[in-house]
XYZ file of C-alpha atoms in Angstrom:
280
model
C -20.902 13.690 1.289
C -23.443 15.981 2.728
C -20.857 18.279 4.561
C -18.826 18.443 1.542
C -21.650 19.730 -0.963
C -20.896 23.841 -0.772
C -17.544 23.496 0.052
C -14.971 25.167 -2.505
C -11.629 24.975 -0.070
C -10.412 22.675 2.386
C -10.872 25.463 5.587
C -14.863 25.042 4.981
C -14.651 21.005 5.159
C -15.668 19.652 8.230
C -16.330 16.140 9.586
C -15.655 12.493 8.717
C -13.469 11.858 5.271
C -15.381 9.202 3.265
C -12.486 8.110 1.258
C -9.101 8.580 2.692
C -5.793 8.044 0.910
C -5.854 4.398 2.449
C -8.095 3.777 -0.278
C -5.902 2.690 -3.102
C -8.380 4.167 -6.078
C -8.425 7.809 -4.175
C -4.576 7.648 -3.802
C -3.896 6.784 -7.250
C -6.334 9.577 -8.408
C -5.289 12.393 -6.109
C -1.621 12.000 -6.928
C -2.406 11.313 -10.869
C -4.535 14.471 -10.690
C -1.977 16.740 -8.831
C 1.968 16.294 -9.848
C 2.725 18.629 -7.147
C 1.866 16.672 -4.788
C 3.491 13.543 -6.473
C 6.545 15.531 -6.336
C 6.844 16.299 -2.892
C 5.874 12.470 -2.222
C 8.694 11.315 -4.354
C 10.958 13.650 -2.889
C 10.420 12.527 0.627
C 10.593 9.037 0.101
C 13.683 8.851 -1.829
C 15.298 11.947 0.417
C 15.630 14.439 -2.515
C 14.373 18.430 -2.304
C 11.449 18.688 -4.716
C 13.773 21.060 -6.880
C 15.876 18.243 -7.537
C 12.511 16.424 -9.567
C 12.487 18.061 -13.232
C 9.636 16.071 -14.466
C 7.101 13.337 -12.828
C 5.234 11.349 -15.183
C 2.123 8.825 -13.738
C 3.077 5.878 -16.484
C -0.593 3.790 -15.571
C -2.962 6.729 -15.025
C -6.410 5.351 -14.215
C -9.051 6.601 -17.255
C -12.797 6.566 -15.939
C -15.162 4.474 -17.679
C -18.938 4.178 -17.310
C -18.421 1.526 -14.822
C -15.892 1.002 -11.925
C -15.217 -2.378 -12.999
C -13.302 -1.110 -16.541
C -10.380 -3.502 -17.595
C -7.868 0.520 -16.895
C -8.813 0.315 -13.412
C -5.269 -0.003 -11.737
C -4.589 0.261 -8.466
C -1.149 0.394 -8.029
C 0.854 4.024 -8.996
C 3.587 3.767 -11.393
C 5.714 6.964 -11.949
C 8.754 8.356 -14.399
C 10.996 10.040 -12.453
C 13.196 12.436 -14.287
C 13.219 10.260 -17.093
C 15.809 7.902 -14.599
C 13.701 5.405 -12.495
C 10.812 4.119 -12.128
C 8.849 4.143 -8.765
C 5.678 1.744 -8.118
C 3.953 3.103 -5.336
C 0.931 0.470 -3.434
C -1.520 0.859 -0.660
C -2.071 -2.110 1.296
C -4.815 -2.111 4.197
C -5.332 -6.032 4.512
C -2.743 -7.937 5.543
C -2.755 -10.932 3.160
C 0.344 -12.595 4.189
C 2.017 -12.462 1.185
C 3.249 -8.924 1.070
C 7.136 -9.777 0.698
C 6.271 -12.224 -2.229
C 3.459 -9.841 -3.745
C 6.293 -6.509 -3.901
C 8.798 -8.624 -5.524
C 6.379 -9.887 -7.910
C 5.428 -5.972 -8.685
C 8.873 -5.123 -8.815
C 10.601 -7.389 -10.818
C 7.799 -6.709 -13.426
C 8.548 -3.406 -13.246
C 12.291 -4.473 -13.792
C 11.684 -6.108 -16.410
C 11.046 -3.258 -18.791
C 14.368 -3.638 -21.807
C 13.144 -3.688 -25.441
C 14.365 -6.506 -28.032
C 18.253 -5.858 -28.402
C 18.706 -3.016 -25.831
C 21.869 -3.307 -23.138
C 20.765 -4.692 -19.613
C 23.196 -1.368 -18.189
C 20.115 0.647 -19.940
C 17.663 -0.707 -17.334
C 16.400 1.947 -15.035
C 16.520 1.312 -11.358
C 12.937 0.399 -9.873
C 11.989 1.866 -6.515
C 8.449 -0.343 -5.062
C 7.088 1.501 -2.174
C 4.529 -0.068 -0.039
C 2.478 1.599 2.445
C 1.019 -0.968 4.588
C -1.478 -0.515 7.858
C -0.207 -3.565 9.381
C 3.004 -4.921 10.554
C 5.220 -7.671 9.276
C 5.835 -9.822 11.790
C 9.145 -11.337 10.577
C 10.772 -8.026 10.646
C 11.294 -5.392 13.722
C 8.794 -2.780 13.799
C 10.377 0.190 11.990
C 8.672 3.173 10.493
C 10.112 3.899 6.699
C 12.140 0.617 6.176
C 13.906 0.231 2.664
C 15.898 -2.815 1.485
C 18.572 -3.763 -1.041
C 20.250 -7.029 -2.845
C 23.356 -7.501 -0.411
C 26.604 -9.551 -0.103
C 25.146 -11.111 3.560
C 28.835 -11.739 4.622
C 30.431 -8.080 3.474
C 27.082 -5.962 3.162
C 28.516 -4.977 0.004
C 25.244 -3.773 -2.345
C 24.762 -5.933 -5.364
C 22.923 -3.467 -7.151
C 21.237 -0.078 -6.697
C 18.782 -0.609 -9.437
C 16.379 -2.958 -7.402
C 15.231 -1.251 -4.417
C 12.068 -2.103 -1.823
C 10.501 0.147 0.746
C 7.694 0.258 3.173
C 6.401 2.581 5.250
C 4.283 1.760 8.489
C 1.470 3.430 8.829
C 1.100 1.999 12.332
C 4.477 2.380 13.375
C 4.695 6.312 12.586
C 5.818 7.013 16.344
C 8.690 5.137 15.399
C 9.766 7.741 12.727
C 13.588 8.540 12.806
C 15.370 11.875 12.806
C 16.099 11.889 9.408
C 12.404 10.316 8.410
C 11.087 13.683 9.854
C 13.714 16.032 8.332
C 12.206 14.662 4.916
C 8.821 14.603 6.130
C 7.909 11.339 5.867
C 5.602 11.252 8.752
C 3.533 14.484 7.612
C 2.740 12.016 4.973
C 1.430 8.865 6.596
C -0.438 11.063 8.780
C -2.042 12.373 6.039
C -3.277 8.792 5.275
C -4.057 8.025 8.921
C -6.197 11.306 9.428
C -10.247 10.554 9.395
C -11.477 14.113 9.448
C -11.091 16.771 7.430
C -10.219 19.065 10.722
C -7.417 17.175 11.074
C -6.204 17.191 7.782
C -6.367 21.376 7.795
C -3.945 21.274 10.887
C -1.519 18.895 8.525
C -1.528 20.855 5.384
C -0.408 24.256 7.595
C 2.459 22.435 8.162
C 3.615 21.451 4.258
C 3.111 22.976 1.295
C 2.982 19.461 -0.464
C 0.651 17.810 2.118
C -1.153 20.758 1.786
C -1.986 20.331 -2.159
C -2.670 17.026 -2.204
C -5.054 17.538 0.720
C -6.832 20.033 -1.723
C -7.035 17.946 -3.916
C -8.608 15.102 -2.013
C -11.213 17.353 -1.435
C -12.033 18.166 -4.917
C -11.931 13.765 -5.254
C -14.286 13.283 -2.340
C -16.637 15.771 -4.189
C -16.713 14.387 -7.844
C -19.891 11.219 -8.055
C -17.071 9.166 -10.333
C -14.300 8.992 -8.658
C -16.590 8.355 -5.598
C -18.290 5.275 -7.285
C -15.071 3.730 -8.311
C -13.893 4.507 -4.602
C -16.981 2.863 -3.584
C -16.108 -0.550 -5.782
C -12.846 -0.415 -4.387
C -14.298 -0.171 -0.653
C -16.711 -3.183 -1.284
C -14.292 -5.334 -3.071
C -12.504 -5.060 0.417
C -15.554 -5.902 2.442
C -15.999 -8.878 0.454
C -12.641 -10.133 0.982
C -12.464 -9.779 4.821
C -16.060 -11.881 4.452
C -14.181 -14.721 2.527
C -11.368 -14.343 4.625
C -13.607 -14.650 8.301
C -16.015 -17.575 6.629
C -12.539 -19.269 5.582
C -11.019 -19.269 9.079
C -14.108 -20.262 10.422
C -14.148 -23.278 7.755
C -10.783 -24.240 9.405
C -11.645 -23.844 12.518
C -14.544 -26.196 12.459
C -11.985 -29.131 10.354
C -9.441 -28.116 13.051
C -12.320 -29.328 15.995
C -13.241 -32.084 13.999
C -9.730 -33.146 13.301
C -9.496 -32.983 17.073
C -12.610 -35.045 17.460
C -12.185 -37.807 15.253
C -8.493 -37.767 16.943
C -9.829 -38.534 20.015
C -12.130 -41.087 18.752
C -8.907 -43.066 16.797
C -6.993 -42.774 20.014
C -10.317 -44.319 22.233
C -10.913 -47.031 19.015
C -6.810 -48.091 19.403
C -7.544 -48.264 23.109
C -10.681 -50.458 23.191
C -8.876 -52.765 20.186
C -5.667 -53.325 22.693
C -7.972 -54.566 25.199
C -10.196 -56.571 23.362
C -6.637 -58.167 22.235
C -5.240 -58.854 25.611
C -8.974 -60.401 26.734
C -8.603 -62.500 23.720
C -5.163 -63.764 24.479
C -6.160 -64.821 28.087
């Protein structure tokens, strides 16, 4: 934080980012703290023009307790969008292999939002938008991907009001035409970039970058935010741990399988030809 301590606007910040927005408690902050930049992210992913969003409301904000570990901290981003729909916005950095099960899980939750007695017409539509720094393997590699209930034989949507995106954030090379008329990609750059020099280039480029870049400034500065941050980081470390010590657990059952496989195989052997001595 030491290059950060004097600095009052994003042209004096220089060096390393400590938290990026790949960190899911310093996304959900920066775009609870600045509805701006919420807008313009809304706007892009669902191909609007921020003048078409009259009001933004963060339904889950996060509220900062003593300790990181407070029963509010939520990762996930929940948002009202002009009173209409409901989008549920997720960073992902580990690939747990579960992220098609996990996003329907998160949106049908969502989905499920009707009161006692009210009209299932009255539900809202629910948008869940992943942004995920790894690929799914048992799709092709696309950039902003977004998927709907079909008929598979006509393609005929089943409903509008259920509707799953991701966006790549290894795959932004692969951004379409139309991805970078909305600026999609100035966005997952903006997660991508590691240095505060490289976010200044980005947010001369969009006005909406450019405010939530400010404001992940003003995040990376404050001790609280930093600390839950921090949590949020190790929780992460500790995970990978679990997950390398549990491959490494199957990997050693997987020899021994292999061994005591071998030794069956030599056991049958030996036992066939201590049969055929015994019938001579």
């Amino acid at each position: 934080m030491s290059n950060l301590q004097h600095c009052t606007s994003l042209q004096e910040a220089t060096g390393k980012i400590d938290y990026r927005l790949m960190n899911d408690c310093m996304f959900h902050v920066v775009f609870q703290k600045n509805l701006k930049a919420l807008r313009g992210l809304c706007a892009s992913l669902l191909h609007m023009h921020p003048e078409e969003i009259l009001s933004v409301e963060v339904l889950n904000p996060i509220e900062f307790g003593e300790q990181p570990r407070d029963k509010e901290f939520i990762l996930d981003l929940k948002v009202m969008l002009n009173n209409d729909r409901i989008l549920n916005f997720e960073v992902q950095v580990i690939n747990g292999k579960n992220w098609p099960e996990r996003s329907l899980s998160y949106a049908c939750r969502t989905f499920d939002q009707l009161m006692q007695g009210q009209d299932y017409i009255k539900a809202k539509p629910v948008y869940h938008i992943g942004f995920l720094d790894f690929n799914l393997e048992h799709l092709s590699p696309e950039f902003y991907a977004t998927f709907k209930l079909l008929n598979v034989k006509s393609h005929e949507i089943y409903s509008s009001k259920f509707v799953l995106s991701v966006v790549n954030l290894n795959q932004i090379e692969l951004a379409t035409e139309e991805d970078r008329k909305y600026g999609i990609d100035h966005w997952a750059r903006l997660f991508k970039a590691d240095t505060w020099e490289a976010i200044m280039k980005m947010a001369q480029e969009n006005e909406y970058v450019s405010d939530a870049a400010e404001t992940l400034l003003q995040s990376n500065q404050d001790l609280k935010i930093r600390s839950y941050c921090e949590a949020v980081e190790e929780a992460r470390r500790v995970r990978r741990g679990l997950e390398r010590l549990v491959a490494e657990k199957d990997e050693v059952i997987a020899e021994k399988d292999e061994v005591i496989a071998g030794k069956d195989a030599e056991i049958a052997h030996l036992k066939a030809l201590l049969a055929a001595v015994q019938q001579k």
